[in-house]
Coordinates of C-alpha atoms in Angstrom, one line a residue:
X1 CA 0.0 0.0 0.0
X2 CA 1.6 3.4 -1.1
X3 CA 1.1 6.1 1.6
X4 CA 3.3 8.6 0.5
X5 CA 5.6 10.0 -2.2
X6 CA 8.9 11.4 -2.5
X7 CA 7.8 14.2 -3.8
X8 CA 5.5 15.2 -1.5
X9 CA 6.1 17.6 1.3
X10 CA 5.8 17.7 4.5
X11 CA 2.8 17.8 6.2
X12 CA 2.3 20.5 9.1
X13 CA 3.0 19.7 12.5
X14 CA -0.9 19.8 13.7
X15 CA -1.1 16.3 11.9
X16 CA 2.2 15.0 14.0
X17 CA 4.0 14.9 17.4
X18 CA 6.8 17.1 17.3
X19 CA 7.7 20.2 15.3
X20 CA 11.0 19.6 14.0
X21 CA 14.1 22.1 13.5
X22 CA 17.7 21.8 12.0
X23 CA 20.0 24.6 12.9
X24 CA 23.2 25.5 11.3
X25 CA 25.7 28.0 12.7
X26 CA 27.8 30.3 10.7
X27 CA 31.8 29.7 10.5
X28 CA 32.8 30.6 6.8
X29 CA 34.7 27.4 5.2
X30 CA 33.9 25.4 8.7
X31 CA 31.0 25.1 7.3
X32 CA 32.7 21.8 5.9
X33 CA 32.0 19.7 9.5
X34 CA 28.1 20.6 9.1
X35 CA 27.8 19.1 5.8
X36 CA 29.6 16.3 6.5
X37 CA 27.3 15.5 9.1
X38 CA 24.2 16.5 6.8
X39 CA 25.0 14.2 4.2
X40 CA 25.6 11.4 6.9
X41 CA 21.8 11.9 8.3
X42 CA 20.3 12.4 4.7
X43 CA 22.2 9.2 3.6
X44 CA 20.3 7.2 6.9
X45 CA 17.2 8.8 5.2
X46 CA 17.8 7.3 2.4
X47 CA 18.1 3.8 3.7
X48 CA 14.4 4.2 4.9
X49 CA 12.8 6.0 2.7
X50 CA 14.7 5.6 -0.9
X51 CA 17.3 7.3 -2.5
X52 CA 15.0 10.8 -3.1
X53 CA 14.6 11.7 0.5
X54 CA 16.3 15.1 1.3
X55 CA 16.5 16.7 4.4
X56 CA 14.0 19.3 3.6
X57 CA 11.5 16.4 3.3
X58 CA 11.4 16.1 7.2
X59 CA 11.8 19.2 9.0
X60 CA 9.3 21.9 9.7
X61 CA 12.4 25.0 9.8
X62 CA 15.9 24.9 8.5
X63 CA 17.2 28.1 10.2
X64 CA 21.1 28.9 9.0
X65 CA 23.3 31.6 9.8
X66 CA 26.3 33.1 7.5
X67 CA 27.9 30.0 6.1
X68 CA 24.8 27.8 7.6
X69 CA 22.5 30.1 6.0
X70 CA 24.0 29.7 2.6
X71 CA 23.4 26.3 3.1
X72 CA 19.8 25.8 4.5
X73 CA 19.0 28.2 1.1
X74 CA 21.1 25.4 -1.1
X75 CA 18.7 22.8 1.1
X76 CA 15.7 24.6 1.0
X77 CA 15.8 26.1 -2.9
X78 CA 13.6 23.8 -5.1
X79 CA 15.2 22.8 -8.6
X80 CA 13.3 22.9 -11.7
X81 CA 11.6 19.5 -10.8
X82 CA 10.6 21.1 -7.8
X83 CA 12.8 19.1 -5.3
X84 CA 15.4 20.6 -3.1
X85 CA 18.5 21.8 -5.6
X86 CA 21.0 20.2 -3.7
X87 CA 21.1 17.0 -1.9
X88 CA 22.9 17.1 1.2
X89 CA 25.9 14.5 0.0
X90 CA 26.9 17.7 -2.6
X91 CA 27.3 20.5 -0.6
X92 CA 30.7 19.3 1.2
X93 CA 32.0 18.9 -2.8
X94 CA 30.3 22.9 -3.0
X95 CA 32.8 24.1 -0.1
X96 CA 35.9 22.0 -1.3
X97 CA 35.1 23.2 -5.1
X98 CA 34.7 26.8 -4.4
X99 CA 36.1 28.1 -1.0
X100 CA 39.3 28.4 -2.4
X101 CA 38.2 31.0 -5.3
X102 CA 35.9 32.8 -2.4
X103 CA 38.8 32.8 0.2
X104 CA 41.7 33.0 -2.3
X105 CA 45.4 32.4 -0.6
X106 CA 48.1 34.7 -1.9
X107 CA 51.4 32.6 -1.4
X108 CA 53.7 35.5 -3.2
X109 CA 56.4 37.2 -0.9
X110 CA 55.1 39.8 1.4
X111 CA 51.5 38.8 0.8
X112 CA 50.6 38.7 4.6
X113 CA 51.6 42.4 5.2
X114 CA 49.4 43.1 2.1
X115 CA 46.9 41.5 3.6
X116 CA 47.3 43.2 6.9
X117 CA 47.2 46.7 4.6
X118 CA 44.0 45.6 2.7
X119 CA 42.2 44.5 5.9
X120 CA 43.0 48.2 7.4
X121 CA 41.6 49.6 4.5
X122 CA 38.5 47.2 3.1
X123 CA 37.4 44.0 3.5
X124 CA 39.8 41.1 3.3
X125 CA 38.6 40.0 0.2
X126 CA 35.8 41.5 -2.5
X127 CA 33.1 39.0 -2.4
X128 CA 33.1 39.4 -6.8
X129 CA 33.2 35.6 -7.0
X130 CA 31.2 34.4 -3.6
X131 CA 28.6 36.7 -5.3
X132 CA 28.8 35.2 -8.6
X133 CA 28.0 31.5 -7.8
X134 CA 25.3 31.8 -5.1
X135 CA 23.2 34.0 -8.2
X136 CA 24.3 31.3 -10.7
X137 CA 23.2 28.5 -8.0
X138 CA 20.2 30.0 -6.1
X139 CA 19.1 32.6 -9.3
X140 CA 15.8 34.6 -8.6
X141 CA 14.2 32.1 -6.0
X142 CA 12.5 33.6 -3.4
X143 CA 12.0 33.1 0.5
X144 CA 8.1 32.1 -0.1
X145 CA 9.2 29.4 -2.8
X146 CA 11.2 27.0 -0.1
X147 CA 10.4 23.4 0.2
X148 CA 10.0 24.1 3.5
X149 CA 9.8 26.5 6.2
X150 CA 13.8 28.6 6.5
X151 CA 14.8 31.3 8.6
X152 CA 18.2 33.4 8.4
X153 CA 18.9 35.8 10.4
X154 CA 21.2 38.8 8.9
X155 CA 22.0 42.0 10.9
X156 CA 20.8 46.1 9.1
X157 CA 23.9 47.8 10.1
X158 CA 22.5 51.6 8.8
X159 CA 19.2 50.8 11.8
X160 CA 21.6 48.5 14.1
X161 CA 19.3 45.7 14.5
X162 CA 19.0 42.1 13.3
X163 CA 16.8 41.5 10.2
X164 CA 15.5 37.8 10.1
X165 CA 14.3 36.5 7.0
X166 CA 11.7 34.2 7.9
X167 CA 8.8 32.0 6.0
X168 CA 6.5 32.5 8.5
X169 CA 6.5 36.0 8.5
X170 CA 7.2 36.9 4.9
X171 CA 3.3 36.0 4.7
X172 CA 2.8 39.1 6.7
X173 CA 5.7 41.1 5.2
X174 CA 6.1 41.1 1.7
X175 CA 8.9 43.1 1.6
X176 CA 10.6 40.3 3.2
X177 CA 10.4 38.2 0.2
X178 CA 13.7 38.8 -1.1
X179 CA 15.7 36.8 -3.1
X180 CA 17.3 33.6 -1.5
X181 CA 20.3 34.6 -3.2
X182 CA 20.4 38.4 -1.9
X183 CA 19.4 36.7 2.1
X184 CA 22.6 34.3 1.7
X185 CA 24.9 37.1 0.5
X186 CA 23.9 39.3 3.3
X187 CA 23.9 37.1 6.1
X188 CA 27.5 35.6 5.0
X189 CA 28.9 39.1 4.6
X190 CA 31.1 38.8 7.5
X191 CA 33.2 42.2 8.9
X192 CA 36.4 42.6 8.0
X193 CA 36.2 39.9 5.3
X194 CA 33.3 40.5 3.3
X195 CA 31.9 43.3 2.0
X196 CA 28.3 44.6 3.5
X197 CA 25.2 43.9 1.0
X198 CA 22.9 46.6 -0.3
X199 CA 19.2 45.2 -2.5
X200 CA 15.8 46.4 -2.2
X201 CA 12.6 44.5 -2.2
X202 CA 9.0 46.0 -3.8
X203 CA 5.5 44.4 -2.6
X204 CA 2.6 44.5 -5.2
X205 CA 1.4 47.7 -4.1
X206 CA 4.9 49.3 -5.6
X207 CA 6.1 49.7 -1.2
X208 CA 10.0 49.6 -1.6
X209 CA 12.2 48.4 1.4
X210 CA 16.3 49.0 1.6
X211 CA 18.3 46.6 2.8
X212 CA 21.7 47.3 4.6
X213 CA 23.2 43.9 5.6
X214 CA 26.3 42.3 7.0
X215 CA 26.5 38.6 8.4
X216 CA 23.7 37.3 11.0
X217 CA 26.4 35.7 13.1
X218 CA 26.7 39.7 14.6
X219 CA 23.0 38.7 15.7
X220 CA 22.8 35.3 16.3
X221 CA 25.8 32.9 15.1
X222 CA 23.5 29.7 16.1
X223 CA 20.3 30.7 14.9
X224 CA 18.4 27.5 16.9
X225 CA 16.7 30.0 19.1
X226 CA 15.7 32.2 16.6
X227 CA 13.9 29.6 14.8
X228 CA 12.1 28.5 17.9
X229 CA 11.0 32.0 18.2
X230 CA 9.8 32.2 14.9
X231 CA 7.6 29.1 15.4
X232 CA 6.6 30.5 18.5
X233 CA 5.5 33.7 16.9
X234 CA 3.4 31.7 14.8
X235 CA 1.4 29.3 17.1
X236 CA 0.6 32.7 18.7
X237 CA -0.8 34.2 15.3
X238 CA -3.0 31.1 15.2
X239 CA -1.9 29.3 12.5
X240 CA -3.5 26.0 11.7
X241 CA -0.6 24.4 11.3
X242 CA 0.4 23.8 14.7
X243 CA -3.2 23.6 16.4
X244 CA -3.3 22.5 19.1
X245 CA 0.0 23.1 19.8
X246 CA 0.4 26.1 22.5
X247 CA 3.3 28.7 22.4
X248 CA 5.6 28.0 25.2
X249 CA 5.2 23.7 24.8
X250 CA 9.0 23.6 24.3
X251 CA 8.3 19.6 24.7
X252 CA 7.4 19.5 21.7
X253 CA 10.2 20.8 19.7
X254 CA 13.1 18.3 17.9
X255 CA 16.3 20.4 17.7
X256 CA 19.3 19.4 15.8
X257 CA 22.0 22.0 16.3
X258 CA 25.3 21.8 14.8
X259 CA 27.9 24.0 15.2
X260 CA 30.9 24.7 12.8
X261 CA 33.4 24.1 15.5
X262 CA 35.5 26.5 18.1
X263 CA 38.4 26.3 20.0
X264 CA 37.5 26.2 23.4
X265 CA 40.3 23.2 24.3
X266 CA 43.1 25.4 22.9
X267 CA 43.8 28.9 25.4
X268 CA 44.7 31.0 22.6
X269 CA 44.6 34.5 24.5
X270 CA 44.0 35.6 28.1
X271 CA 43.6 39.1 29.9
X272 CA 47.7 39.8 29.7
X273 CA 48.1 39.1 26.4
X274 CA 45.3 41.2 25.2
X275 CA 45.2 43.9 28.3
X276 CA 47.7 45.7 25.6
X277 CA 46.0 45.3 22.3
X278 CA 44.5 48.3 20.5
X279 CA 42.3 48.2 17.5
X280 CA 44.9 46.3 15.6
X281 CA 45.6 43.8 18.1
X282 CA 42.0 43.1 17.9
X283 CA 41.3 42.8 14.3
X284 CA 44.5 40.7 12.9
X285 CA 46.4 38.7 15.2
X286 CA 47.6 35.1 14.3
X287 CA 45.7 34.7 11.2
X288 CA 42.6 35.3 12.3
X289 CA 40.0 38.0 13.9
X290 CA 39.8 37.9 17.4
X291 CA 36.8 40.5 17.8
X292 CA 34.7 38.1 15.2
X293 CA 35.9 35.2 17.1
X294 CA 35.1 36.1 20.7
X295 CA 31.4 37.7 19.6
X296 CA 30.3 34.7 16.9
X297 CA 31.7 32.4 20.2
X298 CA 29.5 33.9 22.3
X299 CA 26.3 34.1 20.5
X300 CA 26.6 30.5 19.8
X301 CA 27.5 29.8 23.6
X302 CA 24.8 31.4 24.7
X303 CA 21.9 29.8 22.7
X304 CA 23.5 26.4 23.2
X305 CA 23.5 27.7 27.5
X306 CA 19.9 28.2 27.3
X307 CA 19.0 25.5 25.1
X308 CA 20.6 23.1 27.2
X309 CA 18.6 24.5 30.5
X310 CA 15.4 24.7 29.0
X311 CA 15.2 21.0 27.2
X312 CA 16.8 19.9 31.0
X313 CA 14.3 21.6 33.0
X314 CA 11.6 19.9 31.0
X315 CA 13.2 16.8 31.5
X316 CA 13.3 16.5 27.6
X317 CA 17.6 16.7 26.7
X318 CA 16.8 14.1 24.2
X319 CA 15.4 16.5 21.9
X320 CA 17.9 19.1 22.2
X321 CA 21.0 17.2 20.4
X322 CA 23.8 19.6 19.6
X323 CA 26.9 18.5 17.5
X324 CA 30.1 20.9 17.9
X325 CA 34.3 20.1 18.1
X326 CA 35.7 22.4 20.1
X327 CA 39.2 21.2 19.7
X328 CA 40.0 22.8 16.8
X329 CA 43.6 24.3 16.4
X330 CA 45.4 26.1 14.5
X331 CA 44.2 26.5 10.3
X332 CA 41.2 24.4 11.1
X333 CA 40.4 27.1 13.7
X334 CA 40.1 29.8 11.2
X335 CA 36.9 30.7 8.8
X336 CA 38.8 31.7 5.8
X337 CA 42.2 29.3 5.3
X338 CA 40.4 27.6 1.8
X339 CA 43.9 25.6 1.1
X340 CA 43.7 21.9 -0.4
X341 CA 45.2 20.7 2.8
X342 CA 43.1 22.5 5.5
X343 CA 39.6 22.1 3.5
X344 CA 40.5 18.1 3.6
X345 CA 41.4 18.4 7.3
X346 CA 37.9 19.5 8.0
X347 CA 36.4 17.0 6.4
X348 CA 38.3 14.8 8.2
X349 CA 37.4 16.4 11.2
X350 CA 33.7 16.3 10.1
X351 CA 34.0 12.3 9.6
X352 CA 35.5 11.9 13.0
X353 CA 32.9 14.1 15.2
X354 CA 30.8 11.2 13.7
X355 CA 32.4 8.6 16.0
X356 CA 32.6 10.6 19.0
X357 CA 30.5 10.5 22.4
X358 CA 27.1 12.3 22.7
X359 CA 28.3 15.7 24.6
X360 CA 26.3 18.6 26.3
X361 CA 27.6 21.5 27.3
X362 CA 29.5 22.3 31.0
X363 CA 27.3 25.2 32.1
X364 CA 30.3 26.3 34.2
X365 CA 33.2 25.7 32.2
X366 CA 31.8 26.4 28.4
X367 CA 33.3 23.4 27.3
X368 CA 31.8 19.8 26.0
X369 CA 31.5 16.8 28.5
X370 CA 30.4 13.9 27.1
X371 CA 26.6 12.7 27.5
X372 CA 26.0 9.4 27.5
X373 CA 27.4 6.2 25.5
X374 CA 26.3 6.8 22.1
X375 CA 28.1 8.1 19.5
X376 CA 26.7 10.9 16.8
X377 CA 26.7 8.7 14.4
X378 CA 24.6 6.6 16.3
X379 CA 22.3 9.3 17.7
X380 CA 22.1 10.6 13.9
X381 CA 20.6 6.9 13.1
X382 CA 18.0 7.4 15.7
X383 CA 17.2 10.7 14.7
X384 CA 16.2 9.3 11.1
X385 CA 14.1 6.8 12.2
X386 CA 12.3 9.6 14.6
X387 CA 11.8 11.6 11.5
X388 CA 11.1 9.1 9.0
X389 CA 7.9 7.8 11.2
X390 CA 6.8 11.6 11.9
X391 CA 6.6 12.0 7.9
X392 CA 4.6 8.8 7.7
X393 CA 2.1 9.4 11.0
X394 CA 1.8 13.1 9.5
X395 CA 0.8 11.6 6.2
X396 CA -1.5 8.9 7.5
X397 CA -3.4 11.3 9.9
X398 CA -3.5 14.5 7.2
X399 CA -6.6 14.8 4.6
X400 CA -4.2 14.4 1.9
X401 CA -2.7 11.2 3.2
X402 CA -6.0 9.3 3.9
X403 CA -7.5 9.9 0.3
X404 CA -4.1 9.0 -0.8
X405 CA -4.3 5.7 1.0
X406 CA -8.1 5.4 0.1
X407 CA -7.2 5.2 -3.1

C-alpha cells in the first residue's frame, strides 16, 4: 500500500508529534564539518525512505546563519523539478570546489603584510566571485518558494538591529520576500572579510524596502533559538498548522543543532596578552579575527547555555541534540584558510565528530563533556528513524494522506 511520495512535502505539525528544527551556525569554510554530518543523516534517510529523501522532506524549519544560512537556502531552494536543488551529499563537494576561489590564498612574498594593509583599509577579500555562484546556483528564488519553512537571520547595520528572514513571517511582510540569493549574500557578509550587501525588495502595491546587511552571526551565530522563536510567533498568530500546539510547549520541539566548530580546548589568549591590544591587536592577530571570534563564540554559547537549560528543565535533553568540536587548532580554527590541505582536514574532522561520544555542554566551564554512550553517528541513526515515522504518522493522519491511501 503506497502512503506517501517522494515528492511530496511535509505535512504540518498539527497532523504529528513534534515540530522539528535543523540549525546551522555560521563559521565561513567550517562550514565543511556541518555538511559532513548532513549528508551522513540524509544518507540514513535514504536507507528508509529511498534514495530521493532530502532533508527538507522532514523538517518543519531549516534556520542557518552566515555560512549555515548559505546552506539551509542550497537545502531549502527547489530545482526545476521542484525538489530541493541540492542534496545534502553535494554541498561538502560545493565548499571544497569553491572556497578556495571565495577565500583565495596569496602565497607570493610579502602577501601577509598586504593582507594586513588591505584589511585596514576594506574587506579582506571582494566577495566578486562568492557573489557570482550563489546567483548562478540560487538565481531569482524567493524566500516564499522553499520546500520548507527557513529562517536566516542577517544583521541592518544603517538601523543596528538584526533582520531575520523568515517564512513564517514573509506572509505578513512582503517586503521580506527577497531573493534567497540576496538573504545568503547578506547574512554571510562577514566584517572585516566581506563586504556589507545593499538590495531592495518592492511588494505589489509598488512599497520599496532597503536593505543594509552584513553577516547574521553579529546577531545570532547559532540561529536555533531564533527559529524557535519564529515558530513561537506563529502558534501565537493562530496558525492551523500547529493547532493544538500552545506557544511555550517547548516539549514539543526536535532540535538538531550543529555548530561549525571553536576552540575552546586550545587557550589562545588571556587578559595579559590582550590587556595591551588596540584596535589592531584586535582585528588581525595570528591569522585570524579575534573581535569576530570572541562575539560569533559567544552568540553560539549562549543559545546552546539556554537551550541546554530549557530541554533539562523539561526533562526532555533528548530533543535538544547539539553536535560541535571544540578542539579545533590552529588553520582548522580559522573561517577563511580555503587551502587543499586545510579544507581536507575538515572534512576529516567532520567524519571523526561522527564517532565521538554524545556531549552537552558544561554550564560552568563552556566546554563539552560527554553525554552518554552513544556516538553521533549513532544518535544521527536514531534521529532518522524519529523523522522518518513523523513524515509517515503526519501523512497517514493528514486529509491528503488518507485519500491517498483510500485510493
Amino acid at each position: 500500500m503506497q502512503i506517501d511520495s517522494p515528492k511530496s512535502p511535509l505535512q504540518p505539525p498539527t497532523y504529528g508529534n513534534i515540530i522539528t528544527i535543523l540549525s546551522i551556525d555560521g563559521g565561513g569554510i567550517r562550514g565543511i564539518i556541518p555538511a559532513v554530518i548532513l549528508g551522513f543523516l540524509e544518507s540514513e534517510l535514504q536507507k528508509l525512505d529511498g534514495e530521493e529523501a532530502r532533508l527538507a522532506d522532514y523538517f518543519d524549519v531549516v534556520a542557518g546563519t552566515s555560512t549555515g544560512g548559505l546552506v539551509t537556502a542550497m537545502l531549502t531552494a527547489p530545482n526545476k523539478e521542484g525538489r530541493p536543488l541540492f542534496a545534502a551529499s553535494e554541498i561538502k563537494e560545493f565548499y571544497l570546489e569553491h572556497c578556495p576561489k571565495i577565500f583565495p590564498q596569496n602565497h607570493f612574498p610579502f602577501s601577509a603584510t598586504r593582507k594586513l594593509v588591505n584589511s585596514l583599509s576594506g574587506p579582506k577579500y571582494d566577495g566578486k566571485y562568492l557573489h557570482q555562484v550563489i546567483q548562478a546556483k540560487l538565481g531569482d528564488t524567493r524566500l516564499n518558494q522553499t520546500l520548507t519553512n527557513v529562517v536566516i537571520p542577517t544583521f541592518d547595520i544603517k538601523h543596528l538591529q538584526p533582520t531575520i528572514f523568515s517564512s513564517y513571517e514573509v506572509k505578513i511582510n512582503p517586503l521580506k520576500n527577497a531573493t534567497l540569493a540576496d538573504i545568503a549574500i547578506s547574512t554571510s557578509a562577514a566584517p572585516t572579510y566581506l563586504p556589507a550587501h545593499f538590495f531592495k525588495t518592492q511588494d505589489s502595491n509598488g512599497n520599496v524596502k532597503e536593505y543594509n546587511l552584513i553577516d547574521g552571526g553579529v546577531a545570532a551565530n547559532n540561529p536555533a533559538l531564533v527559529a524557535i522563536g519564529e515558530v513561537t510567533n506563529e502558534i501565537s498568530r493562530g496558525s492551523s498548522d500547529f493547532f493544538p500546539i500552545k506557544p511555550n510547549d517547548y516539549g514539543r520541539f526536535l532540535v538538531l543543532s550543529l555548530g561549525t566548530g571553536n576552540h575552546k580546548s586550545e587557550e589562545k589568549f588571556n587578559a595579559k596578552n590582550v590587556a595591551t591590544w588596540g584596535l589592531l591587536g584586535w582585528l588581525t592577530h595570528d591569522n585570524s579575527t579575534p573581535i569576530i571570534d570572541a562575539f560569533t563564540n559567544a552568540s553560539s554559547d549562549m543559545v546552546d547555555f539556554h537551550l541546554s537549560a530549557v530541554f533539562r528543565a523539561l526533562h526532555s535533553e533528548a530533543n535538544y541534540i547539539r553536535i560541535q568540536d571544540d578542539t579545533l587548532n590552529g588553520d582548522a580554527a580559522s573561517v577563511d584558510i580555503a587551502t587543499v590541505e586545510n579544507l581536507d582536514v575538515l572534512v576529516k574532522i567532520g567524519d571523526e565528530l561522527l564517532k565521538k561520544p554524545v556531549s552537552r555542554v558544561n554550564l560552568d566551564s563552556g566546554c563539552n563533556e560527554d553525554a552518554y554512550q552513544m556516538t553521533n553517528e549513532k544518535a544521527l541513526i536514531k534521529l532518522a528513524g524519529i523523522l522518518s515515522n513523523e513524515k509517515k504518522i503526519r501523512v497517514v493522519r493528514s486529509p491528503r494522506g488518507k485519500a491517498t491511501i483510500n485510493k
